[in-house]
CSV table of N, CA and C in Angstrom, one decimal:
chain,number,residue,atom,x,y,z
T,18,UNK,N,-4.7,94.8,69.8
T,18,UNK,CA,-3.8,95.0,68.7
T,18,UNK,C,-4.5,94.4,67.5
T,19,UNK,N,-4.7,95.4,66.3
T,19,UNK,CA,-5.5,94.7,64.9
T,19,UNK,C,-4.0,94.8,64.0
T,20,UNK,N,-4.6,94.2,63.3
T,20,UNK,CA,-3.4,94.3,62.1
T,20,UNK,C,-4.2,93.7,60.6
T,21,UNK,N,-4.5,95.1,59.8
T,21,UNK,CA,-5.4,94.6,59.2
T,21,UNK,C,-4.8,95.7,58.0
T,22,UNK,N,-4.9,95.7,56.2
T,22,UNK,CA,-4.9,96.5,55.5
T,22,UNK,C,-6.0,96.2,54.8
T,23,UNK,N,-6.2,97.3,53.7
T,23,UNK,CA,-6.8,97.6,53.0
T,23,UNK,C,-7.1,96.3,51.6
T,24,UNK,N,-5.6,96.0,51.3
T,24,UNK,CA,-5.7,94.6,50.3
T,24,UNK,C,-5.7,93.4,51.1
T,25,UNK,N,-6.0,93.4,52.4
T,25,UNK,CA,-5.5,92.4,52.8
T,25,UNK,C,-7.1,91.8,53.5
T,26,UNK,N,-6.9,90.3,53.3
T,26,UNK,CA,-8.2,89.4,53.1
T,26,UNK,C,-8.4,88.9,55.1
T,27,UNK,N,-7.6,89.1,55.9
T,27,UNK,CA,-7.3,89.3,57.0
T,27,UNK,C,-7.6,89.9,58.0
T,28,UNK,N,-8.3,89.9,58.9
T,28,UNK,CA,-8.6,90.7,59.9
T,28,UNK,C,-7.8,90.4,61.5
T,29,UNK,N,-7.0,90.9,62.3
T,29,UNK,CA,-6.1,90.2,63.2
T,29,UNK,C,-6.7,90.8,64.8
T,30,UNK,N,-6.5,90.1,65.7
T,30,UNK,CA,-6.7,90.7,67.0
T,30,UNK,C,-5.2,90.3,67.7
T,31,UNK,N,-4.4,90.6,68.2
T,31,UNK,CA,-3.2,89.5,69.0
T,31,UNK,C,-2.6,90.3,69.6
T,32,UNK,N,-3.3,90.0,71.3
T,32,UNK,CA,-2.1,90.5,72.3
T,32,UNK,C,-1.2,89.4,72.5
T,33,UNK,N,0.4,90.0,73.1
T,33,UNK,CA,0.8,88.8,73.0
T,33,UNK,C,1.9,89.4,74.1
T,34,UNK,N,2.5,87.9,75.0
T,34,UNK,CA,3.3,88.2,76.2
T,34,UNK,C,2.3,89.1,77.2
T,35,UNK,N,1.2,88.5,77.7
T,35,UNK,CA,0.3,89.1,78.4
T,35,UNK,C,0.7,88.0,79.8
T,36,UNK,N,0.5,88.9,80.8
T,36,UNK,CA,1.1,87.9,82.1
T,36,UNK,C,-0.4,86.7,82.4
T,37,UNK,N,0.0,85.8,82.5
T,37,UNK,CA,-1.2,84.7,82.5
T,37,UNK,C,-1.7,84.8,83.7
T,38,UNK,N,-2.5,85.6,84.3
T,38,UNK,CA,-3.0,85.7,85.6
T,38,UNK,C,-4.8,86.1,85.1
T,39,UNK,N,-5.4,86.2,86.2
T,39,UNK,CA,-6.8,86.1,86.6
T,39,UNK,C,-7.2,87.7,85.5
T,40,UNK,N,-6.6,88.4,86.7
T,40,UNK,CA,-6.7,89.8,85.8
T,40,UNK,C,-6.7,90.0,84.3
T,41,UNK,N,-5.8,89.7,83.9
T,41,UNK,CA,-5.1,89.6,82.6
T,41,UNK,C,-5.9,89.0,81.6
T,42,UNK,N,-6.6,88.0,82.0
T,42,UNK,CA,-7.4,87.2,81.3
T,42,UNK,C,-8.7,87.7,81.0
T,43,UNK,N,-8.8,88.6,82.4
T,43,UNK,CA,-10.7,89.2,82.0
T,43,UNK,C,-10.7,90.2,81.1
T,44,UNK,N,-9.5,91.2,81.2
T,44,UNK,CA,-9.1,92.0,79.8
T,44,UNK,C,-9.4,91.6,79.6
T,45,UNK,N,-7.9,90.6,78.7
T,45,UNK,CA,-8.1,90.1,77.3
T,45,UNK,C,-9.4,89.9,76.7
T,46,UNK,N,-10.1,89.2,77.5
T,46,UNK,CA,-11.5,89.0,77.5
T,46,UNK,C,-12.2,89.5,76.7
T,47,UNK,N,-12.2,91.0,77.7
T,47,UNK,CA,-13.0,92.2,77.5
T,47,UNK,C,-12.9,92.8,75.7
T,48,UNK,N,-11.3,92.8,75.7
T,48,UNK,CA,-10.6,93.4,74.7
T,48,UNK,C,-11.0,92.7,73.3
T,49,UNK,N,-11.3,91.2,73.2
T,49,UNK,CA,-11.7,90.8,72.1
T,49,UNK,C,-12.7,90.5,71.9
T,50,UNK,N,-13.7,90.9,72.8
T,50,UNK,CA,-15.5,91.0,72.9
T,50,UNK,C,-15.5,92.0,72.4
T,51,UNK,N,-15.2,93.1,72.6
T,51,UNK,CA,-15.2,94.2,71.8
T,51,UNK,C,-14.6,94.0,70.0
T,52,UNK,N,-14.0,94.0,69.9
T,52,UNK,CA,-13.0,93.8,68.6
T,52,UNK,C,-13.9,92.8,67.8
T,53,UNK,N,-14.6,91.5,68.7
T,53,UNK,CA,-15.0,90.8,68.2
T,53,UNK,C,-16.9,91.6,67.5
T,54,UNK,N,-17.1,92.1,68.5
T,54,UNK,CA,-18.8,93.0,67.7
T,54,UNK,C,-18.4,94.4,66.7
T,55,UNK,N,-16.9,94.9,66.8
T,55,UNK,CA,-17.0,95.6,65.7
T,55,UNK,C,-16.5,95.0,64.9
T,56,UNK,N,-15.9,93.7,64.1
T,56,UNK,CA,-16.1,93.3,63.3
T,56,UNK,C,-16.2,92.5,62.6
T,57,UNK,N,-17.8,91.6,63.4
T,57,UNK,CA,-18.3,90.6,62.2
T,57,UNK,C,-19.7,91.1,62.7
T,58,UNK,N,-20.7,90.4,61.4
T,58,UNK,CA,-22.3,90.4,62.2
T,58,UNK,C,-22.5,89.1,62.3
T,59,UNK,N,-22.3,89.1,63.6
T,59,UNK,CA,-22.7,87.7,64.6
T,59,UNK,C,-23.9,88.4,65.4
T,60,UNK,N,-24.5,87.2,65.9
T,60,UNK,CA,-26.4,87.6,66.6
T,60,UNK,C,-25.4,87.5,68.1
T,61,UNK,N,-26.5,88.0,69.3
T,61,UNK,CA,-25.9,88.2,70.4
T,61,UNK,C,-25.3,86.8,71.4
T,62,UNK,N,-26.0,85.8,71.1
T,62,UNK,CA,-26.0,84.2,71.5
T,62,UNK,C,-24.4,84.0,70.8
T,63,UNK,N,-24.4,84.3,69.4
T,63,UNK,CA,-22.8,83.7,68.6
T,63,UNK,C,-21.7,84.6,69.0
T,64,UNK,N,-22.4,85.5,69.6
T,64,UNK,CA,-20.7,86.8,70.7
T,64,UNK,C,-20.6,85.8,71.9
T,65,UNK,N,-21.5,85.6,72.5
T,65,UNK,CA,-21.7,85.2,73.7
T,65,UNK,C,-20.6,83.7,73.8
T,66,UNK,N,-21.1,83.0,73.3
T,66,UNK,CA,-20.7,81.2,72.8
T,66,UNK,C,-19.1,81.7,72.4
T,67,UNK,N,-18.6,82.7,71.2
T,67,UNK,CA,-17.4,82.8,70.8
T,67,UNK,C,-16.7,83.4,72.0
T,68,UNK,N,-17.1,84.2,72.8
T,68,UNK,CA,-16.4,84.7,73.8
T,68,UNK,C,-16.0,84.1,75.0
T,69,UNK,N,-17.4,82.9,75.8
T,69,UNK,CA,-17.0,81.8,76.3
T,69,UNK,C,-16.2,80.7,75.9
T,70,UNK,N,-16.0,80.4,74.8
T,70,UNK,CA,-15.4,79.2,74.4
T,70,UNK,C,-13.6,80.0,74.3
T,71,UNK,N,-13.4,81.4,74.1
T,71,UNK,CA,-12.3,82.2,74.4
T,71,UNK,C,-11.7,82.1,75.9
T,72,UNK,N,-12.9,82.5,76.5
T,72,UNK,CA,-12.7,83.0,77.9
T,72,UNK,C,-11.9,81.5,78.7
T,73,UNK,N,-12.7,80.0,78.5
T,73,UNK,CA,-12.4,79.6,78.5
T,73,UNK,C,-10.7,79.0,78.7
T,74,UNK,N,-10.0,79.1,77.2
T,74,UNK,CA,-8.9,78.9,77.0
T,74,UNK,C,-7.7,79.3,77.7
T,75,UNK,N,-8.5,80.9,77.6
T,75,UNK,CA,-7.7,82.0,78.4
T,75,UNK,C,-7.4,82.1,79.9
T,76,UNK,N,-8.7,81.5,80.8
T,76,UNK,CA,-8.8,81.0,82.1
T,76,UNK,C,-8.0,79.8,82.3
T,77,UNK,N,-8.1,78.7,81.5
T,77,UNK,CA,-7.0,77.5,81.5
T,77,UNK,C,-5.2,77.7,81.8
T,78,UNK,N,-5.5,79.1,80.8
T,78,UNK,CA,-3.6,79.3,80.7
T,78,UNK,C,-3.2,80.1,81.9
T,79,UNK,N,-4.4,81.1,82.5
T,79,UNK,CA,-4.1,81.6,83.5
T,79,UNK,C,-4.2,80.7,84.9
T,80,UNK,N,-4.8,80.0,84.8
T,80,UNK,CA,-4.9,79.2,86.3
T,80,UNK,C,-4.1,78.0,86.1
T,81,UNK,N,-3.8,77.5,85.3
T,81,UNK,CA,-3.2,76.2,85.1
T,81,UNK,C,-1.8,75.7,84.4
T,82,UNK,N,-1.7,76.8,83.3
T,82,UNK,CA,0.0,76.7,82.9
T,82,UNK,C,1.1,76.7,84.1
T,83,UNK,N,1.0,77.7,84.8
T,83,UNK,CA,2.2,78.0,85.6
T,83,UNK,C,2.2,77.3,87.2
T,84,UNK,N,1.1,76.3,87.4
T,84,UNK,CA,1.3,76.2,89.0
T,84,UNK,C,2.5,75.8,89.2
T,85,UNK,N,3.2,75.1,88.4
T,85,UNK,CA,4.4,74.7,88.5
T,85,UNK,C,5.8,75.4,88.9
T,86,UNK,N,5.2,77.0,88.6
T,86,UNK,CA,6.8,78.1,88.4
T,86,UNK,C,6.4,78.9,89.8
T,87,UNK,N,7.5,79.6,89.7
T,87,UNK,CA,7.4,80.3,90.8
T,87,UNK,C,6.9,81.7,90.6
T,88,UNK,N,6.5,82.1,89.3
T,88,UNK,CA,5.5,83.2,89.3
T,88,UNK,C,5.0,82.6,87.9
T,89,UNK,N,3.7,83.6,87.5
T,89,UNK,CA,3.0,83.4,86.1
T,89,UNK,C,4.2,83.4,85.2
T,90,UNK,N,3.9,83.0,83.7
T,90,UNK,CA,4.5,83.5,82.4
T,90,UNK,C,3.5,84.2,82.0
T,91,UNK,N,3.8,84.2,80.2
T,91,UNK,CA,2.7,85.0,79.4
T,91,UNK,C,2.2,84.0,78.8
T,92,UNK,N,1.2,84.3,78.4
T,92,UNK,CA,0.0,83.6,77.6
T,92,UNK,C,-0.1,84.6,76.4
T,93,UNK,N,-0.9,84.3,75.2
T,93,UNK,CA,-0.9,84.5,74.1
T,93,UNK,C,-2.1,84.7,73.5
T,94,UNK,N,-3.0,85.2,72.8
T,94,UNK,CA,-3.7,85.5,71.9
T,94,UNK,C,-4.0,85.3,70.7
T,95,UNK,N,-4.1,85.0,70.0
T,95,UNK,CA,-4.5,85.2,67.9
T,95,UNK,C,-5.1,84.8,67.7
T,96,UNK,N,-6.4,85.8,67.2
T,96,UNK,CA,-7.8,85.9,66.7
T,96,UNK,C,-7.6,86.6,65.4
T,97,UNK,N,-7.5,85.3,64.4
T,97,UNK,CA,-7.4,85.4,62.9
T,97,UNK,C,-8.9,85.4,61.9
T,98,UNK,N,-9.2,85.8,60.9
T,98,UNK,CA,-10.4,86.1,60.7
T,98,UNK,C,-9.8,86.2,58.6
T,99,UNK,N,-10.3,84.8,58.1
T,99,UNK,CA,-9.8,85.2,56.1
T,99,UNK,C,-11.1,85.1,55.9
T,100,UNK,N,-11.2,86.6,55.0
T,100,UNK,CA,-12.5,86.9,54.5
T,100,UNK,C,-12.9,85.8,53.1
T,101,UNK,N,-12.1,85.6,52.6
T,101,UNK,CA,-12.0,84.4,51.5
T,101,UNK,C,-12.7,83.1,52.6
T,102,UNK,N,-12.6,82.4,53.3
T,102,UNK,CA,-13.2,81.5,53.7
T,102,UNK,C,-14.5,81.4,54.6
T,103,UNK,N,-14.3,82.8,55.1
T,103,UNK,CA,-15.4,83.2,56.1
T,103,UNK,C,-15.0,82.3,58.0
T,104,UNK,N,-13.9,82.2,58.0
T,104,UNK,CA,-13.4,81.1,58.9
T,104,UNK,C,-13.1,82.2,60.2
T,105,UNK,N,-13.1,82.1,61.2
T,105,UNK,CA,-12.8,82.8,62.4
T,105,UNK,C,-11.6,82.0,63.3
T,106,UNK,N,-10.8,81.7,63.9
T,106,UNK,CA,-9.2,81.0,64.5
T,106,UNK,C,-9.1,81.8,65.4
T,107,UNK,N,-8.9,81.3,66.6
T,107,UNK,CA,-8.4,82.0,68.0
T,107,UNK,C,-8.0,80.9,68.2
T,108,UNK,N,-6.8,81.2,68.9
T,108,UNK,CA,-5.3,80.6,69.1
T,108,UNK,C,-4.7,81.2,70.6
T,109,UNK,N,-4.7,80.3,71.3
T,109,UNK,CA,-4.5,80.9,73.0
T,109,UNK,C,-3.2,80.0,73.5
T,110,UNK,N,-2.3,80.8,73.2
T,110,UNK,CA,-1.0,79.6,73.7
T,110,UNK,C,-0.7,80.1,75.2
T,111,UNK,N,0.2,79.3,75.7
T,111,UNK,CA,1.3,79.3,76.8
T,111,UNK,C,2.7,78.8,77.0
T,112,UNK,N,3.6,79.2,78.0
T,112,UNK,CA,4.9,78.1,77.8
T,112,UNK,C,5.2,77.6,78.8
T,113,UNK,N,3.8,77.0,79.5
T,113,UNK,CA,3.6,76.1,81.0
T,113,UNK,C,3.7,74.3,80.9
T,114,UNK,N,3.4,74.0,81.7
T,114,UNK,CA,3.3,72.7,82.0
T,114,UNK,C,1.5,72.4,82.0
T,115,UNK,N,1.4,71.4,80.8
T,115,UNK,CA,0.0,70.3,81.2
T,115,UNK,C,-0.4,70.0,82.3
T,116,UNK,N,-1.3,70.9,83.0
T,116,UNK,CA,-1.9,70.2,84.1
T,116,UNK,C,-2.8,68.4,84.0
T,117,UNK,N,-2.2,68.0,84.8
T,117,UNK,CA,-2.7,66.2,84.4
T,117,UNK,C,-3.3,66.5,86.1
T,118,UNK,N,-4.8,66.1,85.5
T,118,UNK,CA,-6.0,66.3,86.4
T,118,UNK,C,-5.9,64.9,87.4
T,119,UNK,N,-5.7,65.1,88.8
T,119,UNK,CA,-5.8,64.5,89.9
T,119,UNK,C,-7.3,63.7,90.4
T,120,UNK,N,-7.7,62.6,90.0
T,120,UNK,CA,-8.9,62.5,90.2
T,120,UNK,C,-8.8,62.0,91.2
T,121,UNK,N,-8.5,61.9,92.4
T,121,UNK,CA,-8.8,62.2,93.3
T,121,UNK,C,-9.5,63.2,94.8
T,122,UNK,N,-8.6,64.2,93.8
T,122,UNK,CA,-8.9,65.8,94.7
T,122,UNK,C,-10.0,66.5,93.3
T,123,UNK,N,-10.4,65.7,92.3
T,123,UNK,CA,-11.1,66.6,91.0
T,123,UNK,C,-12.8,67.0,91.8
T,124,UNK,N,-12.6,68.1,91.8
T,124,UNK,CA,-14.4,69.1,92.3
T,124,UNK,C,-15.2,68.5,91.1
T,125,UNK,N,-16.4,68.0,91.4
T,125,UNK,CA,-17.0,67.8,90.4
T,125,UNK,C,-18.2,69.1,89.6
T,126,UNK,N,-17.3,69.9,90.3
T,126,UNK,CA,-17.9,71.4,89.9
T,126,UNK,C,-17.1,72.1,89.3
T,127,UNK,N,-15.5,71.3,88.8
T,127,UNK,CA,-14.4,71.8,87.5
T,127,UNK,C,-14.5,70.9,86.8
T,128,UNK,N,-13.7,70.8,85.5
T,128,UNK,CA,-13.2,70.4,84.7
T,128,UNK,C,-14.3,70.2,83.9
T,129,UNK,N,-15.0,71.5,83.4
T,129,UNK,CA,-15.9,71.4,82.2
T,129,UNK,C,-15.7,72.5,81.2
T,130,UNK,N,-13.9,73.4,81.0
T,130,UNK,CA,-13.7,74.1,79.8
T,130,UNK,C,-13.8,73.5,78.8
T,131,UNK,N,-13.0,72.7,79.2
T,131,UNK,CA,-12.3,71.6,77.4
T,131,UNK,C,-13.5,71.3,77.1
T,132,UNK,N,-14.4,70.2,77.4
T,132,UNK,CA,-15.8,69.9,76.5
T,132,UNK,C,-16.5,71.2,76.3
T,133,UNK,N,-16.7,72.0,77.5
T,133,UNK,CA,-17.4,73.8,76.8
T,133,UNK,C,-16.4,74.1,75.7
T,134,UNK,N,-15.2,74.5,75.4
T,134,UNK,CA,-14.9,75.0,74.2
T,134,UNK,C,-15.5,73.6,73.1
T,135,UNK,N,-15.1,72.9,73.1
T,135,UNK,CA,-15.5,72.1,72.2
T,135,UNK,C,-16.8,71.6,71.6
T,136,UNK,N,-18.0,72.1,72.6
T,136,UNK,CA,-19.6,72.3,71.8
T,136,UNK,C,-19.2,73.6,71.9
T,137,UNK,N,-18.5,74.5,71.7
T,137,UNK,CA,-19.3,75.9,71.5
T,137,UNK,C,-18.3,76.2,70.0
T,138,UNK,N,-17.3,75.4,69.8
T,138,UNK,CA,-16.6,75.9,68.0
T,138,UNK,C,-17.0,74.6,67.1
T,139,UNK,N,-16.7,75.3,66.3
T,139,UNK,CA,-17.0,74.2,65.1
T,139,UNK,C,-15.6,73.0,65.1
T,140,UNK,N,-14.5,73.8,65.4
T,140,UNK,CA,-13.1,72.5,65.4
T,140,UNK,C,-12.7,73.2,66.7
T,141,UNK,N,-12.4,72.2,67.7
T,141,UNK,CA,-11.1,72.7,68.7
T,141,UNK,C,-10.3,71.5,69.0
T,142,UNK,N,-9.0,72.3,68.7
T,142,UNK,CA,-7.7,71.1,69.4
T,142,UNK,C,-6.6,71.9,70.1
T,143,UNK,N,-6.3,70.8,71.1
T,143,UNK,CA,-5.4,71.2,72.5
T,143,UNK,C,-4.2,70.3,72.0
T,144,UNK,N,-2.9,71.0,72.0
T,144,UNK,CA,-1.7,70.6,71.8
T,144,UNK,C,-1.0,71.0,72.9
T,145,UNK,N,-0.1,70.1,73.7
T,145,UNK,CA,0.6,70.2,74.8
T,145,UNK,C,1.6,69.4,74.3
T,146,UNK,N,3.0,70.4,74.7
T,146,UNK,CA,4.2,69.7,74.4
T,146,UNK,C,5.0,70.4,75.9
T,147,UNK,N,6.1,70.1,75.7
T,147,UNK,CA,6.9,70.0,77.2
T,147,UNK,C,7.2,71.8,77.1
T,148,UNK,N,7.4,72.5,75.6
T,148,UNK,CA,7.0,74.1,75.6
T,148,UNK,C,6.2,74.8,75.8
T,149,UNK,N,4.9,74.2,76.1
T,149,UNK,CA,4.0,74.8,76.3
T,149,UNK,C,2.3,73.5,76.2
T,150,UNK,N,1.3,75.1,75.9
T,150,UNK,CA,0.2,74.5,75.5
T,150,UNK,C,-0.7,75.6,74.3
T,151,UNK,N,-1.2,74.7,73.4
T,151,UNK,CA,-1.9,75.4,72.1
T,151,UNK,C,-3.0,74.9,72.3
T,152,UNK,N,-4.1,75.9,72.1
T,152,UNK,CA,-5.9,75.8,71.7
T,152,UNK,C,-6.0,76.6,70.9
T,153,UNK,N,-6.6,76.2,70.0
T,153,UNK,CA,-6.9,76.8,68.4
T,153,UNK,C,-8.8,75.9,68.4
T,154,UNK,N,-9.2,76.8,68.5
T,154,UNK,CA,-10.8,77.1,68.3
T,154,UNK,C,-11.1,78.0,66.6
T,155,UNK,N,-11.9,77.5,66.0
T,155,UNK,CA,-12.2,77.8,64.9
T,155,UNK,C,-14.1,77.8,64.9
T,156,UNK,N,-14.0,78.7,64.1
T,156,UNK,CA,-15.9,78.6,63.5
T,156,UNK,C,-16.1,79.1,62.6
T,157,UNK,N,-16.8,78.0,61.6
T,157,UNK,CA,-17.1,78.7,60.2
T,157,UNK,C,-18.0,79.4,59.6
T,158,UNK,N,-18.3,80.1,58.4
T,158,UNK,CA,-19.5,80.5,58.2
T,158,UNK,C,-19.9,82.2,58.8
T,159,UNK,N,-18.6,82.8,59.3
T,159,UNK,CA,-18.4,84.0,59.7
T,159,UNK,C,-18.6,84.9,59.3
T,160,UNK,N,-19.3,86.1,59.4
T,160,UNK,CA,-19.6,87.3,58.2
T,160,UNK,C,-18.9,88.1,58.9
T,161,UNK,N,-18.5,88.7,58.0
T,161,UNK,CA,-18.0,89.9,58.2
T,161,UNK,C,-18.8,91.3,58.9
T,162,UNK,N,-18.8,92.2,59.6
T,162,UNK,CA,-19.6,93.3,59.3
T,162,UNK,C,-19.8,94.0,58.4
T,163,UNK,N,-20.7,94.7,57.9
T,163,UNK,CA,-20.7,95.4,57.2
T,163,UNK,C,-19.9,96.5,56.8
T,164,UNK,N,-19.7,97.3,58.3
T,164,UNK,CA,-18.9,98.5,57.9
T,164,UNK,C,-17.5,98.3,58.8
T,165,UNK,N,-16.9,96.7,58.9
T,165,UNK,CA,-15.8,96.2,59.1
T,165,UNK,C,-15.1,96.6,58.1
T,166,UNK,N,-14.0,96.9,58.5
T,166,UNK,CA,-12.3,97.2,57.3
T,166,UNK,C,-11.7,96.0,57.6
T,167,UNK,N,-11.9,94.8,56.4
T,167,UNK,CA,-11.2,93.5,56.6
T,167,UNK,C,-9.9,93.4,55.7
C-alpha cells in the first residue's frame, strides 16, 4: 500500500492489520524490499541492512507479541520517507505483550534482533506499553530515486 501525491514531500509503504504470524512477516518482507528499490537509490549492502533491520522487527512481532493469546493478532507496518529531510522511518507495531526474556531457558543462538536493528539504523527505539509494542527505525541521508514519484 503507497500513498504518495504529486505535491506531496512523502512517500508511504503501510500494510496494516496483517495477522502477526511467520508467513505474514516474510511477505511483508518481500513487499517492502521491493517498494523499498523502486524508490530510493540505495547500493545493494544499504537494501540488504534496511531490510534486515525491518525483517527483524517484523519477526519479533510475529513470534513474540502473542505467545500469550490464544491465536496471533495483527502487526503493523509504516515505512515513511520526507523528501525535505532525506529521512527514511519504519514503524512496526503490535497489540501483544513484552516478551521479558527468561535467562534461564535463553539459546545463546537468540536474542540478537534488538542490538541487529540497532547497528544496522541510524536511531532505533522500542516502546512497550501494556497496548502493545512500537519500533521505529530511522536512517538518514536517503536519496530518493531518480525516477521515484515522491
Amino acid at each position: 500500500m503507497e500513498d504518495s501525491g504529486p505535491s506531496d514531500s512523502r512517500t508511504r509503504f503501510a500494510p496494516t492489520n496483517v495477522l502477526a504470524d511467520a508467513a505474514s512477516a516474510a511477505q511483508m518482507r518481500q513487499a517492502f524490499a521491493g517498494w523499498l528499490k523502486r524508490h530510493f537509490a540505495l547500493d545493494a549492502t544499504k537494501v540488504s541492512d534496511v531490510v534486515l533491520a525491518v525483517n527483524e522487527a517484523l519477526a519479533n512481532a510475529a513470534e513474540f507479541a502473542y505467545t500469550t493469546a490464544p491465536q496471533p493478532g495483527a502487526m503493523n507496518l509504516l515505512a515513511d520517507y520526507d523528501s525535505r529531510t532525506a529521512v527514511l522511518s519504519v514503524t512496526v507495531t503490535d497489540e501483544g505483550a513484552w516478551r521479558i526474556a527468561d535467562s534461564e531457558r535463553k539459546s545463546i543462538s537468540r536474542g540478537r534482533g534488538i542490538p541487529l536493528m540497532r547497528a544496522l539504523a541510524d536511531r532505533a527505539t522500542i516502546d512497550s506499553t501494556p497496548a502493545g509494542t512500537r519500533v521505529c527505525l530511522e536512517w538518514n541521508h536517503v536519496a530518493a530515486a531518480q525516477n521515484a514519484v515522491t
